[in-house]
mmCIF file of C-alpha atoms in Angstrom:
data_model
loop_
_atom_site.group_PDB
_atom_site.id
_atom_site.type_symbol
_atom_site.label_atom_id
_atom_site.label_comp_id
_atom_site.label_asym_id
_atom_site.label_seq_id
_atom_site.Cartn_x
_atom_site.Cartn_y
_atom_site.Cartn_z
ATOM 1 C CA MET P 198 -7.467 4.750 33.964
ATOM 2 C CA TRP P 199 -7.046 8.054 32.133
ATOM 3 C CA LEU P 200 -3.372 7.178 31.549
ATOM 4 C CA ILE P 201 -4.343 3.881 29.886
ATOM 5 C CA ASN P 202 -6.814 5.697 27.653
ATOM 6 C CA LEU P 203 -4.177 8.273 26.744
ATOM 7 C CA LEU P 204 -1.673 5.548 25.892
ATOM 8 C CA LYS P 205 -4.284 3.789 23.700
ATOM 9 C CA LYS P 206 -4.931 7.031 21.819
ATOM 10 C CA ILE P 207 -1.193 7.562 21.308
ATOM 11 C CA LEU P 208 -0.741 4.002 20.021
ATOM 12 C CA LEU P 209 -3.720 4.324 17.654
ATOM 13 C CA THR P 210 -2.371 7.621 16.347
ATOM 14 C CA SER P 211 1.061 6.056 15.872
ATOM 15 C CA ASP P 212 -0.462 3.160 13.908
ATOM 16 C CA LYS P 213 -2.328 5.614 11.690
ATOM 17 C CA LEU P 214 0.842 7.627 11.071
ATOM 18 C CA ASN P 215 2.810 4.468 10.213
ATOM 19 C CA SER P 216 0.058 3.467 7.788
ATOM 20 C CA SER P 217 0.041 6.955 6.256
ATOM 21 C CA ASN P 218 3.814 6.944 5.906
ATOM 22 C CA PHE P 219 3.617 3.586 4.148
ATOM 23 C CA GLN P 220 0.961 4.889 1.770
ATOM 24 C CA VAL P 221 2.989 8.026 0.992
ATOM 25 C CA ALA P 222 6.051 5.868 0.278
ATOM 26 C CA GLU P 223 4.006 3.640 -2.051
ATOM 27 C CA ILE P 224 2.629 6.670 -3.938
ATOM 28 C CA GLN P 225 6.100 8.178 -4.264
ATOM 29 C CA SER P 226 7.406 4.880 -5.603
ATOM 30 C CA ALA P 227 4.565 4.671 -8.130
ATOM 31 C CA LEU P 228 5.188 8.238 -9.279
ATOM 32 C CA LYS P 229 8.902 7.511 -9.743
ATOM 33 C CA GLU P 230 8.068 4.412 -11.801
ATOM 34 C CA ALA P 231 5.673 6.477 -13.938
ATOM 35 C CA ASP P 232 8.335 9.173 -14.451
ATOM 36 C CA ASP P 233 10.775 6.441 -15.515
ATOM 37 C CA ASN P 234 8.125 4.967 -17.886
ATOM 38 C CA ASP P 235 8.404 1.726 -15.953
ATOM 39 C CA PHE P 236 5.055 0.187 -16.875
ATOM 40 C CA ILE P 237 3.920 -3.396 -17.101
ATOM 41 C CA SER P 238 3.145 -4.605 -20.632
ATOM 42 C CA ASN P 239 -0.322 -5.750 -21.600
ATOM 43 C CA LYS P 240 1.005 -9.304 -21.977
ATOM 44 C CA GLU P 241 2.566 -9.258 -18.494
ATOM 45 C CA LEU P 242 -0.674 -7.926 -17.045
ATOM 46 C CA ALA P 243 -2.729 -10.633 -18.765
ATOM 47 C CA ASN P 244 -0.380 -13.282 -17.429
ATOM 48 C CA LEU P 245 -0.688 -11.941 -13.891
ATOM 49 C CA ILE P 246 -4.473 -11.869 -14.140
ATOM 50 C CA LYS P 247 -4.519 -15.476 -15.401
ATOM 51 C CA LYS P 248 -2.074 -16.584 -12.705
ATOM 52 C CA HIS P 249 -4.242 -15.157 -9.930
ATOM 53 C CA GLY P 250 -7.504 -16.475 -11.300
ATOM 54 C CA GLY P 251 -8.981 -13.246 -12.567
ATOM 55 C CA VAL P 252 -9.541 -14.407 -16.151
ATOM 56 C CA LYS P 253 -9.832 -17.935 -17.478
ATOM 57 C CA ASN P 254 -9.453 -18.955 -21.094
ATOM 58 C CA SER P 255 -12.375 -20.948 -22.534
#
């Protein structure tokens, strides 16, 4: 039983590390985009918000 518990802990830790690695990669990507001045325009942002139902025109 202790072996099963140990394996569960290892798997949970692995999942957390994979999640952390993904988050670090996303942050690095965002920082690179910011360094490259690769920003979305206000018009593009407004279109995305409308498309996904965030804002509706009256």
